[in-house]
Amino acid sequence: MTSSSQVSSIEKTFLNGRVVVLVGDITQQHVSALVNAANWTLLGGGGVDGAIHRVGGSAVLHECKEIRRTQYPDGLPTGKAIATTAGNLPADYVIHTVGPIYGRNPEKQADLLADCYRNSLELAATLHLQSVAFPSISTGAFGYPRDEAAGVGSRAVKEFLAKNSSVAEVRLVFFLKNDARVFLQFQNFE
Ligand code: ADP
């Protein structure tokens, strides 16, 4: 047991502690923003999306519907990011981004996955946020292999942090210990 329920187990840190890799549930993270691996509808779904909406509650869904109505009537394009309230989650915002479905657009999928990390972090910086927690985008129902996603995601985070000084902590949250292990084996931070 840890003294805090928000951190199940810290596996490793990189870039002088600005990147923290841990095993846990993203809905328990006390951060400025947590990132949702959403789908284009922004209306919720399975996996991490379902968990975030379940804990966040109706305020999150309400804002997602408003964003669909006012900004994205055809849905949020892959790689883009938008922010809503975090409702009952222990964060100030949820940043929703849509990862690529693996194999659907092979030439572009790595760029699109990198866009998710980059655009989410740029939005966080615009909102003056200090800490951002990510799930492992696209590696569940969207089928992105964990080894490939580790390289793409870590490179995008590293490139962003190299040119940004306002985001103090990027937390990469893995549901299962073995998922974190694969990430640590294939990351590009070091
Ligand atoms: P995608 O459709 O982008 O693949 P999924 O939600 O299916 O999204 O899976 C993305 C990742 O989120 C997977 O690695 C899955 O294990 C993980 N995940 C699911 N629930 C949680 C949670 N509550 N906290 C952190 N990670 C989660």
PDB file of C-alpha atoms and ligand atoms in Angstrom:
ATOM      1  CA  MET A   1       0.000   0.000   0.000  1.00  0.00           C
ATOM      2  CA  THR A   2       1.106   3.542  -0.653  1.00  0.00           C
ATOM      3  CA  SER A   3       0.196   6.426   1.612  1.00  0.00           C
ATOM      4  CA  SER A   4      -1.687   8.091  -1.236  1.00  0.00           C
ATOM      5  CA  SER A   5      -4.405   6.411  -3.255  1.00  0.00           C
ATOM      6  CA  GLN A   6      -3.523   8.458  -6.319  1.00  0.00           C
ATOM      7  CA  VAL A   7      -0.176   6.771  -6.936  1.00  0.00           C
ATOM      8  CA  SER A   8      -0.171   3.011  -7.133  1.00  0.00           C
ATOM      9  CA  SER A   9       3.449   2.621  -8.058  1.00  0.00           C
ATOM     10  CA  ILE A  10       6.004   4.937  -9.602  1.00  0.00           C
ATOM     11  CA  GLU A  11       8.123   2.941 -11.998  1.00  0.00           C
ATOM     12  CA  LYS A  12      10.595   5.529 -13.243  1.00  0.00           C
ATOM     13  CA  THR A  13      11.190   9.222 -13.899  1.00  0.00           C
ATOM     14  CA  PHE A  14      12.888  10.915 -16.849  1.00  0.00           C
ATOM     15  CA  LEU A  15      14.037  14.412 -17.867  1.00  0.00           C
ATOM     16  CA  ASN A  16      14.871  15.537 -14.314  1.00  0.00           C
ATOM     17  CA  GLY A  17      11.535  14.370 -12.959  1.00  0.00           C
ATOM     18  CA  ARG A  18       9.386  16.192 -15.520  1.00  0.00           C
ATOM     19  CA  VAL A  19       8.209  12.807 -16.823  1.00  0.00           C
ATOM     20  CA  VAL A  20       6.852  10.252 -14.357  1.00  0.00           C
ATOM     21  CA  VAL A  21       5.914   6.745 -15.475  1.00  0.00           C
ATOM     22  CA  LEU A  22       3.561   4.966 -13.132  1.00  0.00           C
ATOM     23  CA  VAL A  23       1.110   2.109 -12.806  1.00  0.00           C
ATOM     24  CA  GLY A  24      -2.336   3.159 -11.699  1.00  0.00           C
ATOM     25  CA  ASP A  25      -5.816   4.355 -12.565  1.00  0.00           C
ATOM     26  CA  ILE A  26      -5.869   7.665 -14.410  1.00  0.00           C
ATOM     27  CA  THR A  27      -9.192   8.635 -12.808  1.00  0.00           C
ATOM     28  CA  GLN A  28      -7.399   8.796  -9.435  1.00  0.00           C
ATOM     29  CA  GLN A  29      -4.663  11.187 -10.505  1.00  0.00           C
ATOM     30  CA  HIS A  30      -4.539  14.576  -8.791  1.00  0.00           C
ATOM     31  CA  VAL A  31      -3.254  16.700 -11.654  1.00  0.00           C
ATOM     32  CA  SER A  32      -4.175  19.913 -13.472  1.00  0.00           C
ATOM     33  CA  ALA A  33      -5.449  17.924 -16.450  1.00  0.00           C
ATOM     34  CA  LEU A  34      -5.922  14.324 -17.309  1.00  0.00           C
ATOM     35  CA  VAL A  35      -6.046  13.249 -20.912  1.00  0.00           C
ATOM     36  CA  ASN A  36      -8.843  11.098 -22.231  1.00  0.00           C
ATOM     37  CA  ALA A  37      -8.252   8.656 -25.087  1.00  0.00           C
ATOM     38  CA  ALA A  38     -11.624   9.610 -26.541  1.00  0.00           C
ATOM     39  CA  ASN A  39     -13.338   8.635 -29.759  1.00  0.00           C
ATOM     40  CA  TRP A  40     -14.460  11.053 -32.440  1.00  0.00           C
ATOM     41  CA  THR A  41     -18.016  11.315 -31.053  1.00  0.00           C
ATOM     42  CA  LEU A  42     -16.820  12.780 -27.725  1.00  0.00           C
ATOM     43  CA  LEU A  43     -19.820  11.051 -26.189  1.00  0.00           C
ATOM     44  CA  GLY A  44     -17.957   8.431 -24.183  1.00  0.00           C
ATOM     45  CA  GLY A  45     -17.091   4.831 -24.913  1.00  0.00           C
ATOM     46  CA  GLY A  46     -15.269   1.893 -23.377  1.00  0.00           C
ATOM     47  CA  GLY A  47     -11.848   1.603 -21.760  1.00  0.00           C
ATOM     48  CA  VAL A  48     -10.317   4.721 -20.291  1.00  0.00           C
ATOM     49  CA  ASP A  49     -12.965   6.897 -21.970  1.00  0.00           C
ATOM     50  CA  GLY A  50     -15.742   5.050 -20.128  1.00  0.00           C
ATOM     51  CA  ALA A  51     -13.866   5.272 -16.818  1.00  0.00           C
ATOM     52  CA  ILE A  52     -13.294   9.035 -17.172  1.00  0.00           C
ATOM     53  CA  HIS A  53     -16.937   9.739 -17.995  1.00  0.00           C
ATOM     54  CA  ARG A  54     -18.151   7.416 -15.226  1.00  0.00           C
ATOM     55  CA  VAL A  55     -16.097   9.183 -12.551  1.00  0.00           C
ATOM     56  CA  GLY A  56     -16.262  12.669 -14.109  1.00  0.00           C
ATOM     57  CA  GLY A  57     -20.047  12.560 -14.324  1.00  0.00           C
ATOM     58  CA  SER A  58     -22.616  14.399 -16.388  1.00  0.00           C
ATOM     59  CA  ALA A  59     -20.794  17.762 -16.418  1.00  0.00           C
ATOM     60  CA  VAL A  60     -18.063  16.273 -18.621  1.00  0.00           C
ATOM     61  CA  LEU A  61     -20.555  14.787 -21.080  1.00  0.00           C
ATOM     62  CA  HIS A  62     -22.546  18.012 -21.146  1.00  0.00           C
ATOM     63  CA  GLU A  63     -19.485  20.054 -22.167  1.00  0.00           C
ATOM     64  CA  CYS A  64     -18.485  17.442 -24.738  1.00  0.00           C
ATOM     65  CA  LYS A  65     -21.949  17.716 -26.309  1.00  0.00           C
ATOM     66  CA  GLU A  66     -21.662  21.509 -26.384  1.00  0.00           C
ATOM     67  CA  ILE A  67     -18.277  21.274 -28.112  1.00  0.00           C
ATOM     68  CA  ARG A  68     -19.738  18.870 -30.673  1.00  0.00           C
ATOM     69  CA  ARG A  69     -22.647  21.239 -31.285  1.00  0.00           C
ATOM     70  CA  THR A  70     -20.643  24.471 -31.497  1.00  0.00           C
ATOM     71  CA  GLN A  71     -17.192  23.486 -32.816  1.00  0.00           C
ATOM     72  CA  TYR A  72     -17.095  19.939 -34.140  1.00  0.00           C
ATOM     73  CA  PRO A  73     -20.500  18.875 -35.496  1.00  0.00           C
ATOM     74  CA  ASP A  74     -18.793  16.097 -37.484  1.00  0.00           C
ATOM     75  CA  GLY A  75     -16.768  14.889 -34.506  1.00  0.00           C
ATOM     76  CA  LEU A  76     -13.268  15.584 -33.207  1.00  0.00           C
ATOM     77  CA  PRO A  77     -10.646  14.758 -35.869  1.00  0.00           C
ATOM     78  CA  THR A  78      -7.915  12.259 -34.992  1.00  0.00           C
ATOM     79  CA  GLY A  79      -4.926  13.917 -33.327  1.00  0.00           C
ATOM     80  CA  LYS A  80      -6.796  17.042 -32.197  1.00  0.00           C
ATOM     81  CA  ALA A  81      -7.425  17.940 -28.545  1.00  0.00           C
ATOM     82  CA  ILE A  82     -10.106  19.866 -26.674  1.00  0.00           C
ATOM     83  CA  ALA A  83     -10.566  20.657 -22.958  1.00  0.00           C
ATOM     84  CA  THR A  84     -13.607  20.316 -20.699  1.00  0.00           C
ATOM     85  CA  THR A  85     -14.264  20.487 -16.991  1.00  0.00           C
ATOM     86  CA  ALA A  86     -13.144  17.414 -15.054  1.00  0.00           C
ATOM     87  CA  GLY A  87     -16.450  17.203 -13.181  1.00  0.00           C
ATOM     88  CA  ASN A  88     -15.999  14.939 -10.153  1.00  0.00           C
ATOM     89  CA  LEU A  89     -12.495  13.842 -11.136  1.00  0.00           C
ATOM     90  CA  PRO A  90      -9.604  15.071  -8.958  1.00  0.00           C
ATOM     91  CA  ALA A  91      -8.304  17.341 -11.747  1.00  0.00           C
ATOM     92  CA  ASP A  92      -9.153  20.790 -13.091  1.00  0.00           C
ATOM     93  CA  TYR A  93      -9.660  19.737 -16.707  1.00  0.00           C
ATOM     94  CA  VAL A  94     -10.066  16.729 -18.947  1.00  0.00           C
ATOM     95  CA  ILE A  95      -8.274  17.081 -22.267  1.00  0.00           C
ATOM     96  CA  HIS A  96      -9.948  14.838 -24.826  1.00  0.00           C
ATOM     97  CA  THR A  97      -7.926  13.623 -27.774  1.00  0.00           C
ATOM     98  CA  VAL A  98      -8.659  11.011 -30.419  1.00  0.00           C
ATOM     99  CA  GLY A  99      -5.905   8.510 -31.169  1.00  0.00           C
ATOM    100  CA  PRO A 100      -5.454   6.755 -34.512  1.00  0.00           C
ATOM    101  CA  ILE A 101      -6.901   3.305 -35.096  1.00  0.00           C
ATOM    102  CA  TYR A 102      -3.874   1.143 -35.865  1.00  0.00           C
ATOM    103  CA  GLY A 103      -3.689  -0.020 -39.488  1.00  0.00           C
ATOM    104  CA  ARG A 104      -6.353   2.315 -40.817  1.00  0.00           C
ATOM    105  CA  ASN A 105      -3.882   4.883 -42.204  1.00  0.00           C
ATOM    106  CA  PRO A 106      -0.426   3.277 -41.859  1.00  0.00           C
ATOM    107  CA  GLU A 107       1.633   6.158 -43.324  1.00  0.00           C
ATOM    108  CA  LYS A 108       0.090   8.704 -41.013  1.00  0.00           C
ATOM    109  CA  GLN A 109      -0.584   6.802 -37.802  1.00  0.00           C
ATOM    110  CA  ALA A 110       2.676   7.654 -36.030  1.00  0.00           C
ATOM    111  CA  ASP A 111       2.274  11.369 -36.806  1.00  0.00           C
ATOM    112  CA  LEU A 112      -1.332  11.251 -35.651  1.00  0.00           C
ATOM    113  CA  LEU A 113      -0.410   9.555 -32.384  1.00  0.00           C
ATOM    114  CA  ALA A 114       2.351  12.145 -31.850  1.00  0.00           C
ATOM    115  CA  ASP A 115      -0.226  14.877 -32.597  1.00  0.00           C
ATOM    116  CA  CYS A 116      -2.362  13.593 -29.710  1.00  0.00           C
ATOM    117  CA  TYR A 117       0.470  14.081 -27.224  1.00  0.00           C
ATOM    118  CA  ARG A 118       1.683  17.346 -28.764  1.00  0.00           C
ATOM    119  CA  ASN A 119      -1.726  18.983 -29.126  1.00  0.00           C
ATOM    120  CA  SER A 120      -2.821  17.903 -25.639  1.00  0.00           C
ATOM    121  CA  LEU A 121       0.342  19.379 -24.135  1.00  0.00           C
ATOM    122  CA  GLU A 122       0.070  22.573 -26.177  1.00  0.00           C
ATOM    123  CA  LEU A 123      -3.493  23.000 -24.978  1.00  0.00           C
ATOM    124  CA  ALA A 124      -2.343  22.418 -21.388  1.00  0.00           C
ATOM    125  CA  ALA A 125       0.339  25.080 -21.806  1.00  0.00           C
ATOM    126  CA  THR A 126      -2.199  27.525 -23.254  1.00  0.00           C
ATOM    127  CA  LEU A 127      -4.347  26.936 -20.159  1.00  0.00           C
ATOM    128  CA  HIS A 128      -1.268  27.509 -17.926  1.00  0.00           C
ATOM    129  CA  LEU A 129      -1.482  23.999 -16.482  1.00  0.00           C
ATOM    130  CA  GLN A 130       1.322  22.534 -14.386  1.00  0.00           C
ATOM    131  CA  SER A 131       0.712  18.803 -14.525  1.00  0.00           C
ATOM    132  CA  VAL A 132      -0.841  16.524 -17.130  1.00  0.00           C
ATOM    133  CA  ALA A 133      -1.588  12.779 -16.870  1.00  0.00           C
ATOM    134  CA  PHE A 134      -1.838  10.647 -20.015  1.00  0.00           C
ATOM    135  CA  PRO A 135      -3.142   7.134 -20.508  1.00  0.00           C
ATOM    136  CA  SER A 136      -1.473   5.016 -23.171  1.00  0.00           C
ATOM    137  CA  ILE A 137      -3.402   6.452 -26.126  1.00  0.00           C
ATOM    138  CA  SER A 138      -4.584   4.058 -28.872  1.00  0.00           C
ATOM    139  CA  THR A 139      -3.070   0.958 -27.255  1.00  0.00           C
ATOM    140  CA  GLY A 140      -6.385  -0.545 -26.119  1.00  0.00           C
ATOM    141  CA  ALA A 141      -9.358  -0.926 -28.436  1.00  0.00           C
ATOM    142  CA  PHE A 142      -7.541   1.033 -31.178  1.00  0.00           C
ATOM    143  CA  GLY A 143      -4.878  -1.673 -31.388  1.00  0.00           C
ATOM    144  CA  TYR A 144      -1.633   0.333 -31.551  1.00  0.00           C
ATOM    145  CA  PRO A 145       1.201  -2.016 -30.534  1.00  0.00           C
ATOM    146  CA  ARG A 146       2.616  -0.961 -27.162  1.00  0.00           C
ATOM    147  CA  ASP A 147       6.242  -1.078 -28.286  1.00  0.00           C
ATOM    148  CA  GLU A 148       5.637   1.235 -31.266  1.00  0.00           C
ATOM    149  CA  ALA A 149       3.382   3.552 -29.259  1.00  0.00           C
ATOM    150  CA  ALA A 150       6.060   3.873 -26.566  1.00  0.00           C
ATOM    151  CA  GLY A 151       8.593   5.235 -29.042  1.00  0.00           C
ATOM    152  CA  VAL A 152       6.160   7.633 -30.691  1.00  0.00           C
ATOM    153  CA  GLY A 153       4.593   8.945 -27.480  1.00  0.00           C
ATOM    154  CA  SER A 154       7.844   9.425 -25.572  1.00  0.00           C
ATOM    155  CA  ARG A 155       9.467  11.238 -28.511  1.00  0.00           C
ATOM    156  CA  ALA A 156       6.522  13.634 -28.804  1.00  0.00           C
ATOM    157  CA  VAL A 157       6.552  14.375 -25.054  1.00  0.00           C
ATOM    158  CA  LYS A 158      10.319  14.878 -25.057  1.00  0.00           C
ATOM    159  CA  GLU A 159      10.183  17.275 -28.030  1.00  0.00           C
ATOM    160  CA  PHE A 160       7.417  19.288 -26.418  1.00  0.00           C
ATOM    161  CA  LEU A 161       9.191  19.578 -23.067  1.00  0.00           C
ATOM    162  CA  ALA A 162      12.406  20.675 -24.787  1.00  0.00           C
ATOM    163  CA  LYS A 163      10.706  23.826 -26.040  1.00  0.00           C
ATOM    164  CA  ASN A 164       8.296  24.408 -23.149  1.00  0.00           C
ATOM    165  CA  SER A 165       9.168  25.398 -19.606  1.00  0.00           C
ATOM    166  CA  SER A 166       5.713  25.837 -18.057  1.00  0.00           C
ATOM    167  CA  VAL A 167       4.512  22.235 -17.820  1.00  0.00           C
ATOM    168  CA  ALA A 168       6.258  20.872 -14.746  1.00  0.00           C
ATOM    169  CA  GLU A 169       5.089  17.252 -14.833  1.00  0.00           C
ATOM    170  CA  VAL A 170       3.873  14.831 -17.474  1.00  0.00           C
ATOM    171  CA  ARG A 171       2.544  11.660 -15.863  1.00  0.00           C
ATOM    172  CA  LEU A 172       2.298   8.582 -18.068  1.00  0.00           C
ATOM    173  CA  VAL A 173      -0.197   6.257 -16.405  1.00  0.00           C
ATOM    174  CA  PHE A 174      -0.332   2.569 -17.265  1.00  0.00           C
ATOM    175  CA  PHE A 175      -3.162   0.403 -16.063  1.00  0.00           C
ATOM    176  CA  LEU A 176      -1.094  -2.755 -15.839  1.00  0.00           C
ATOM    177  CA  LYS A 177       2.430  -3.248 -14.604  1.00  0.00           C
ATOM    178  CA  ASN A 178       3.356  -5.193 -17.690  1.00  0.00           C
ATOM    179  CA  ASP A 179       2.201  -2.304 -19.929  1.00  0.00           C
ATOM    180  CA  ALA A 180       4.539   0.034 -18.037  1.00  0.00           C
ATOM    181  CA  ARG A 181       7.340  -2.513 -18.395  1.00  0.00           C
ATOM    182  CA  VAL A 182       6.916  -2.614 -22.195  1.00  0.00           C
ATOM    183  CA  PHE A 183       6.805   1.179 -22.298  1.00  0.00           C
ATOM    184  CA  LEU A 184      10.042   1.464 -20.308  1.00  0.00           C
ATOM    185  CA  GLN A 185      11.742  -0.980 -22.644  1.00  0.00           C
ATOM    186  CA  PHE A 186      10.821   0.930 -25.815  1.00  0.00           C
ATOM    187  CA  GLN A 187      10.686   4.599 -24.706  1.00  0.00           C
ATOM    188  CA  ASN A 188      12.890   7.233 -26.332  1.00  0.00           C
ATOM    189  CA  PHE A 189      13.532   9.470 -23.323  1.00  0.00           C
ATOM    190  CA  GLU A 190      17.043   8.109 -22.860  1.00  0.00           C
TER     191      GLU A 190
HETATM  192  P1  ADP B   1      -7.954   3.485 -27.295  1.00  0.00           P
HETATM  193  O1  ADP B   1      -9.323   3.375 -27.906  1.00  0.00           O
HETATM  194  O2  ADP B   1      -7.306   4.839 -27.549  1.00  0.00           O
HETATM  195  O3  ADP B   1      -7.080   2.333 -27.641  1.00  0.00           O
HETATM  196  P2  ADP B   1      -8.559   2.371 -24.637  1.00  0.00           P
HETATM  197  O4  ADP B   1      -9.309   3.038 -23.539  1.00  0.00           O
HETATM  198  O5  ADP B   1      -9.165   1.165 -25.250  1.00  0.00           O
HETATM  199  O6  ADP B   1      -8.241   3.534 -25.722  1.00  0.00           O
HETATM  200  O7  ADP B   1      -7.115   1.996 -24.119  1.00  0.00           O
HETATM  201  C1  ADP B   1      -6.069   2.926 -23.938  1.00  0.00           C
HETATM  202  C2  ADP B   1      -5.216   2.500 -22.780  1.00  0.00           C
HETATM  203  O8  ADP B   1      -5.852   2.886 -21.545  1.00  0.00           O
HETATM  204  C3  ADP B   1      -4.980   1.011 -22.667  1.00  0.00           C
HETATM  205  O9  ADP B   1      -3.584   0.821 -22.498  1.00  0.00           O
HETATM  206  C4  ADP B   1      -5.755   0.597 -21.423  1.00  0.00           C
HETATM  207  O10 ADP B   1      -5.099  -0.453 -20.728  1.00  0.00           O
HETATM  208  C5  ADP B   1      -5.690   1.853 -20.609  1.00  0.00           C
HETATM  209  N1  ADP B   1      -6.703   2.070 -19.562  1.00  0.00           N
HETATM  210  C6  ADP B   1      -7.984   1.618 -19.509  1.00  0.00           C
HETATM  211  N2  ADP B   1      -8.591   2.075 -18.386  1.00  0.00           N
HETATM  212  C7  ADP B   1      -7.670   2.840 -17.725  1.00  0.00           C
HETATM  213  C8  ADP B   1      -7.659   3.577 -16.508  1.00  0.00           C
HETATM  214  N3  ADP B   1      -8.744   3.657 -15.725  1.00  0.00           N
HETATM  215  N4  ADP B   1      -6.521   4.238 -16.156  1.00  0.00           N
HETATM  216  C9  ADP B   1      -5.415   4.188 -16.944  1.00  0.00           C
HETATM  217  N5  ADP B   1      -5.360   3.505 -18.094  1.00  0.00           N
HETATM  218  C10 ADP B   1      -6.460   2.842 -18.486  1.00  0.00           C
END
